[in-house]
Every structure is written in C-alpha cells, then in structure tokens.
PDB file of C-alpha atoms in Angstrom:
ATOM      1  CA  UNK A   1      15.343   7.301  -0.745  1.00  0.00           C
ATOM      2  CA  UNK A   2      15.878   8.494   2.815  1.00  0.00           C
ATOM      3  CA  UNK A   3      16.170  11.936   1.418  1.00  0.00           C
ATOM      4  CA  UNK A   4      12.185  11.842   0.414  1.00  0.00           C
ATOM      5  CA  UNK A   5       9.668  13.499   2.473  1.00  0.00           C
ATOM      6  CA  UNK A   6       7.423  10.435   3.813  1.00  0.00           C
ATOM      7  CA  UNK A   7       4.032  11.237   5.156  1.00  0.00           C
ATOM      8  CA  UNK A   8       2.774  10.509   8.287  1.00  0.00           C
ATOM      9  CA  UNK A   9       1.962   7.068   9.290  1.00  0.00           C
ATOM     10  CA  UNK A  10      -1.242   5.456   8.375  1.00  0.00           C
ATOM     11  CA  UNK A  11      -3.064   2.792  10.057  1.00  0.00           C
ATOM     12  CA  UNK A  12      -5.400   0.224   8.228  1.00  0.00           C
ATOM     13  CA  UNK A  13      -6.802  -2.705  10.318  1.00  0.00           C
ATOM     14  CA  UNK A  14      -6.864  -6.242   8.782  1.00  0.00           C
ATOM     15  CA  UNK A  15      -8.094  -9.591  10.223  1.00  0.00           C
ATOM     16  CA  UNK A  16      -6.399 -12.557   9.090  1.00  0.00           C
ATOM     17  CA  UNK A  17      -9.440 -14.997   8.162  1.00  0.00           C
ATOM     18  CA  UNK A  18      -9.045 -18.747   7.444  1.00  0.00           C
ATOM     19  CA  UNK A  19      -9.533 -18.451   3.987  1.00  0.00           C
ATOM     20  CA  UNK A  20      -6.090 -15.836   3.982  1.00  0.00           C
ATOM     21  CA  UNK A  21      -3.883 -18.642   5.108  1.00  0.00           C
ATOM     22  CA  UNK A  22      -2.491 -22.167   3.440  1.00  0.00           C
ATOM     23  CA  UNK A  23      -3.184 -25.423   5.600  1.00  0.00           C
ATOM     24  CA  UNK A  24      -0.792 -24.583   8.380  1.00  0.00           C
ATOM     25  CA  UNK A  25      -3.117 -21.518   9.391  1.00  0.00           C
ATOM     26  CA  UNK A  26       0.062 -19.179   8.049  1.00  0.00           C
ATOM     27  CA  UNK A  27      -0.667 -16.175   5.708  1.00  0.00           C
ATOM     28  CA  UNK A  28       0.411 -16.792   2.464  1.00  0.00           C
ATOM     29  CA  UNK A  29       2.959 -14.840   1.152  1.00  0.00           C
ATOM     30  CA  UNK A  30       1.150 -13.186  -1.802  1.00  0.00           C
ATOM     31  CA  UNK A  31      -1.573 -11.757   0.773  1.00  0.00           C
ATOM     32  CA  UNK A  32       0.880  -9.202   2.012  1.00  0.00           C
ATOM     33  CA  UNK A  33       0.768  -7.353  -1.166  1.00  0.00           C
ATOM     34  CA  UNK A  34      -3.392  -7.503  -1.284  1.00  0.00           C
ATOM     35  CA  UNK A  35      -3.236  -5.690   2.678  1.00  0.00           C
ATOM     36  CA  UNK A  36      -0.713  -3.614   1.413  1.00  0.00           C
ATOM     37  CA  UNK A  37      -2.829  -2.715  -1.692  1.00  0.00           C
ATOM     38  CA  UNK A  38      -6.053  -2.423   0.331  1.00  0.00           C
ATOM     39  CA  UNK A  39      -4.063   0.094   2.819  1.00  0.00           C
ATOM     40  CA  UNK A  40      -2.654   2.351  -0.139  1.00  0.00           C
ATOM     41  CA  UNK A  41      -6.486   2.220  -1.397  1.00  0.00           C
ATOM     42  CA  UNK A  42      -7.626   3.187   1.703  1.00  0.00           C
ATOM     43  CA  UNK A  43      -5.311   6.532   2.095  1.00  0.00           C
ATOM     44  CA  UNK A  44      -6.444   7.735  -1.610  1.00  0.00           C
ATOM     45  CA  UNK A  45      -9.965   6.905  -1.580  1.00  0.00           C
ATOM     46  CA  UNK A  46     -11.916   4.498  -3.437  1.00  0.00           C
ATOM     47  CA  UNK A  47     -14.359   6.718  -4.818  1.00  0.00           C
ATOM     48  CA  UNK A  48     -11.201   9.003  -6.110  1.00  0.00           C
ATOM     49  CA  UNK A  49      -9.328   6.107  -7.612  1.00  0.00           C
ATOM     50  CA  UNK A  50     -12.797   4.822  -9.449  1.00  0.00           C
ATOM     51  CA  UNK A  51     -13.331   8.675 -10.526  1.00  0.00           C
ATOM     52  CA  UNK A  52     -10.066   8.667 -12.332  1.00  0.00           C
ATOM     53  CA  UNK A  53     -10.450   5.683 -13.871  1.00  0.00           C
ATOM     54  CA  UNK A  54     -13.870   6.578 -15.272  1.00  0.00           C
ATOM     55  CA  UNK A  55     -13.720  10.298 -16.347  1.00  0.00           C
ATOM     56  CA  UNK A  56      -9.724  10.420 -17.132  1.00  0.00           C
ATOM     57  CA  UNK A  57      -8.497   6.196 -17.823  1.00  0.00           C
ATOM     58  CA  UNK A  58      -5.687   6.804 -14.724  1.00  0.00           C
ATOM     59  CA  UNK A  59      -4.656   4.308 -12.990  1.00  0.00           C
ATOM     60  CA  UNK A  60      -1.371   3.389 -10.571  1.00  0.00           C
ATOM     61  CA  UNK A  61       0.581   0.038 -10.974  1.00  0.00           C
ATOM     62  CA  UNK A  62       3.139  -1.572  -9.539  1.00  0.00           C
ATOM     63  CA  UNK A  63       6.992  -0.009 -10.383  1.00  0.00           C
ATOM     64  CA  UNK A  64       8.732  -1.600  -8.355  1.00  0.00           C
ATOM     65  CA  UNK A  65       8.156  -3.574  -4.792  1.00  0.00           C
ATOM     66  CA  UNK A  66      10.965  -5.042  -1.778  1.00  0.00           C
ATOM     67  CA  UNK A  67       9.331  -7.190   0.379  1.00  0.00           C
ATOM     68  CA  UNK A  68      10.779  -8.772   3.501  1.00  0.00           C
ATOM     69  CA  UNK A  69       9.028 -11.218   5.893  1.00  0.00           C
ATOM     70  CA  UNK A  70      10.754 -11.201   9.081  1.00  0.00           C
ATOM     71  CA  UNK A  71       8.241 -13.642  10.892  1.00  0.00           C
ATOM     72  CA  UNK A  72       4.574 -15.437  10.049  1.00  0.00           C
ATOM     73  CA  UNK A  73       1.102 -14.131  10.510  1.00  0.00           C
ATOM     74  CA  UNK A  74      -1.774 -16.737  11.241  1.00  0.00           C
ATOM     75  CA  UNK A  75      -5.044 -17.179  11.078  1.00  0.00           C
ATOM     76  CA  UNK A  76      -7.162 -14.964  13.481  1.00  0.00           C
ATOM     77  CA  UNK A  77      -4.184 -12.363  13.974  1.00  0.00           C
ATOM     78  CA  UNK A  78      -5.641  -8.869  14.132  1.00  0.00           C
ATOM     79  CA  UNK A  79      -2.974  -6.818  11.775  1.00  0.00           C
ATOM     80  CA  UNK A  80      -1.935  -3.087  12.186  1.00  0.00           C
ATOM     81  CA  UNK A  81      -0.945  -2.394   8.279  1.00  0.00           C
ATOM     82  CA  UNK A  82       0.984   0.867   8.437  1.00  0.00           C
ATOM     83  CA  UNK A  83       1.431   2.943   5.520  1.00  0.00           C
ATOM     84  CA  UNK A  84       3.474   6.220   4.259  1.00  0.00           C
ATOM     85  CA  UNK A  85       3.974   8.181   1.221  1.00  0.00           C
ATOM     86  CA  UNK A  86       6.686  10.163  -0.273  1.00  0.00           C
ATOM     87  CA  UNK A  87       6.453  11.729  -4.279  1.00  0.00           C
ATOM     88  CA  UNK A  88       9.801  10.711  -6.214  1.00  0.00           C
ATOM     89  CA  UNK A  89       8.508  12.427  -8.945  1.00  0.00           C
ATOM     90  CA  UNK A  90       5.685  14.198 -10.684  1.00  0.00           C
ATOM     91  CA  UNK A  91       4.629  10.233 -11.993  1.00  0.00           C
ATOM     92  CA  UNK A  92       5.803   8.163  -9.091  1.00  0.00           C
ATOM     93  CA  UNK A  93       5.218   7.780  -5.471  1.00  0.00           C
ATOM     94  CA  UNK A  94       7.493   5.703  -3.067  1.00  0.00           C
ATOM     95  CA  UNK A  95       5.443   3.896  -0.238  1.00  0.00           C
ATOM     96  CA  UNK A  96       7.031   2.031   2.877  1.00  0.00           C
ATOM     97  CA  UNK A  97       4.426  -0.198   4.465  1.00  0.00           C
ATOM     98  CA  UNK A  98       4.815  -2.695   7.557  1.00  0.00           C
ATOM     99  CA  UNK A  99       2.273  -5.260   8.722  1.00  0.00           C
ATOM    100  CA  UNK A 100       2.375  -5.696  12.369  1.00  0.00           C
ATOM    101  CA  UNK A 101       1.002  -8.268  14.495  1.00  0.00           C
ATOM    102  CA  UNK A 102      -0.661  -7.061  18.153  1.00  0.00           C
ATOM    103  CA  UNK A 103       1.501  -6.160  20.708  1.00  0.00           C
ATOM    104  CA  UNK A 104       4.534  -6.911  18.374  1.00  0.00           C
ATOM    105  CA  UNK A 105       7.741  -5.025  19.386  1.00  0.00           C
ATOM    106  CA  UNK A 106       8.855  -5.163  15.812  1.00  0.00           C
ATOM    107  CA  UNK A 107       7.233  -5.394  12.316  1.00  0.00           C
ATOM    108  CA  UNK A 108       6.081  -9.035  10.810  1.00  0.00           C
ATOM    109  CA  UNK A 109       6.860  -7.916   7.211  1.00  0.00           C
ATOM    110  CA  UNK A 110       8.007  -4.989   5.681  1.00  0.00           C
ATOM    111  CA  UNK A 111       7.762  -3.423   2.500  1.00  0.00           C
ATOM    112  CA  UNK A 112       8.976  -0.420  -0.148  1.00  0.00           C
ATOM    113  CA  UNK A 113       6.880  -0.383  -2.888  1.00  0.00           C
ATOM    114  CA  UNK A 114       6.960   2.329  -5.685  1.00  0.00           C
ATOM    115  CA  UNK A 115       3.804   3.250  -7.926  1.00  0.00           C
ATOM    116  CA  UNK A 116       3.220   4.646 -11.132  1.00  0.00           C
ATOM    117  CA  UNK A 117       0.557   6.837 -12.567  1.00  0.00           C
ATOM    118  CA  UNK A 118      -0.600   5.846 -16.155  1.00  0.00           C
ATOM    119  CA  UNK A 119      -2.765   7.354 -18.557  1.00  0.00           C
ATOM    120  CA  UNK A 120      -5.147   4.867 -20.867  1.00  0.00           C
ATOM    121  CA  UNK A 121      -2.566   4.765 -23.085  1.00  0.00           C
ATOM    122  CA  UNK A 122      -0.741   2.827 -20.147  1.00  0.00           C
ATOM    123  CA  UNK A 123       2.169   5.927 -20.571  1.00  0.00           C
ATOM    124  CA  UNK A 124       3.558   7.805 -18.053  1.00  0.00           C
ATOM    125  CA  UNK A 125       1.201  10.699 -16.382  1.00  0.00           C
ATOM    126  CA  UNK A 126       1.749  13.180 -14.055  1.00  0.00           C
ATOM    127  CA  UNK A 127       0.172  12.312 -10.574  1.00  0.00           C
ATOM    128  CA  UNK A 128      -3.317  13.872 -10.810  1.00  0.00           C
ATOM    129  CA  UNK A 129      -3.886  16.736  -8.663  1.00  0.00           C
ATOM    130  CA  UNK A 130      -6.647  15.166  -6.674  1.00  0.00           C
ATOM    131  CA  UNK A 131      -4.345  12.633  -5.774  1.00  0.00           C
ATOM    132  CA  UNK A 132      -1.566  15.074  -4.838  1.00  0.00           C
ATOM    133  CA  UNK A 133      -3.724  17.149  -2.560  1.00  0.00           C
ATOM    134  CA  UNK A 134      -5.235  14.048  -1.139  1.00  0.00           C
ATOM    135  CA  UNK A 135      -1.891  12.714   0.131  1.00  0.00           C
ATOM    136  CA  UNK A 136      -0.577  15.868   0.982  1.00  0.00           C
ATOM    137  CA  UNK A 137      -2.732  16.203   3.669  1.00  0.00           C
ATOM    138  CA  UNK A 138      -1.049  13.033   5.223  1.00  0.00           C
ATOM    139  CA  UNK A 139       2.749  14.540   4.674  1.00  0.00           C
TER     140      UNK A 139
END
C-alpha cells in the first residue's frame, strides 16, 4: 500500500454535538466511520455521487476498513477529519483518513478504508470517469 500514489490531504470540519456521544460525553465508536463517510462525500461531491446513482445505479461500499482509536473525542470537540485517496485499481480506491482533535500533536483515530465501485447489479464496475477526474485533481 505505501507504493500507491495518495492524494493530497483533505480537510473536512466536524463538531462533536451531544447527541454524537454516549452518557460519558465520549464519541461513540461507530461515529468515526459516519465523519469519515461524510469527509469521503465531501471530496467527490454530493451532487456527483446522487448523479450516478440516478442516471447509471453506481454506487461505492465498504471493501474493507482498519480502524484504530488512539485516544477519545468528546462532546463539543471541534474535529479536523483529514482525508486522502489513492486508486488500487480501475474498481477500488484506498483512503487513509485521521480525525484530529484541535491543537492535537498527533491523530485521535486513524483509519484505511478501501471502497468499491458497483454497478446496480451490485458487480464490480470500473470507477466512473467523473469520479476519476474529480479525485485526480486532489492527487
């Protein structure tokens, strides 16, 4: 994996709300993927992704994800989630994301997290071109 091209890194904001954490006021666990999610979202494009879906049934899922979370997030923490993208192959892209609090000197979770492209057949599809020039402008 180190021998992929990643992308630049890309920076989507989150703000931990109450309703994000269990009754401790600490992020629960499963949230990491939604920020992760939201950041990936971000970087494509909403209106791209629902285009897809609508004129051609592609979609992305979830391959394969490694998630490590080296220290808590809480409620009111302003997040930092940074993203980058590297093409495996023509139907999968790796991502490494990391959620950082403010002012942190080192990453509160980390993740690599490898997507699919699927037709509406839910096979196997090349990455759409939209979605290849899209993120190449980031690499």
């Amino acid at each position: 994996m180190d021998k992929l091209n990643f992308s630049r890194e890309f920076h989507y904001p989150v703000q931990i709300f109450y309703e994000d954490t269990d009754f401790s006021g600490v992020v629960y666990h499963a949230n990491f993927l939604r920020y992760f999610e939201r950041a990936r979202e971000e970087m494509i494009g909403a209106k791209l992704l629902k285009q897809l879906w609508q004129e051609q049934g592609c979609g992305f899922a979830v391959y394969r994800c490694d998630m490590t979370c080296h220290q808590g997030v809480e409620f009111a923490d302003i997040l930092d989630v940074r993203s980058q993208v590297a093409f495996e192959s023509q139907f999968r892209t790796v991502w490494k994301q990391s959620i950082w609090r403010e002012g942190a000197s080192r990453p509160a979770v980390t993740a690599t997290i490898e997507m699919v492209s699927l037709g509406p057949d839910k096979q196997l599809i090349a990455i759409p071109e939209q979605v290849l020039s899209r993120l190449q402008q980031e690499v």
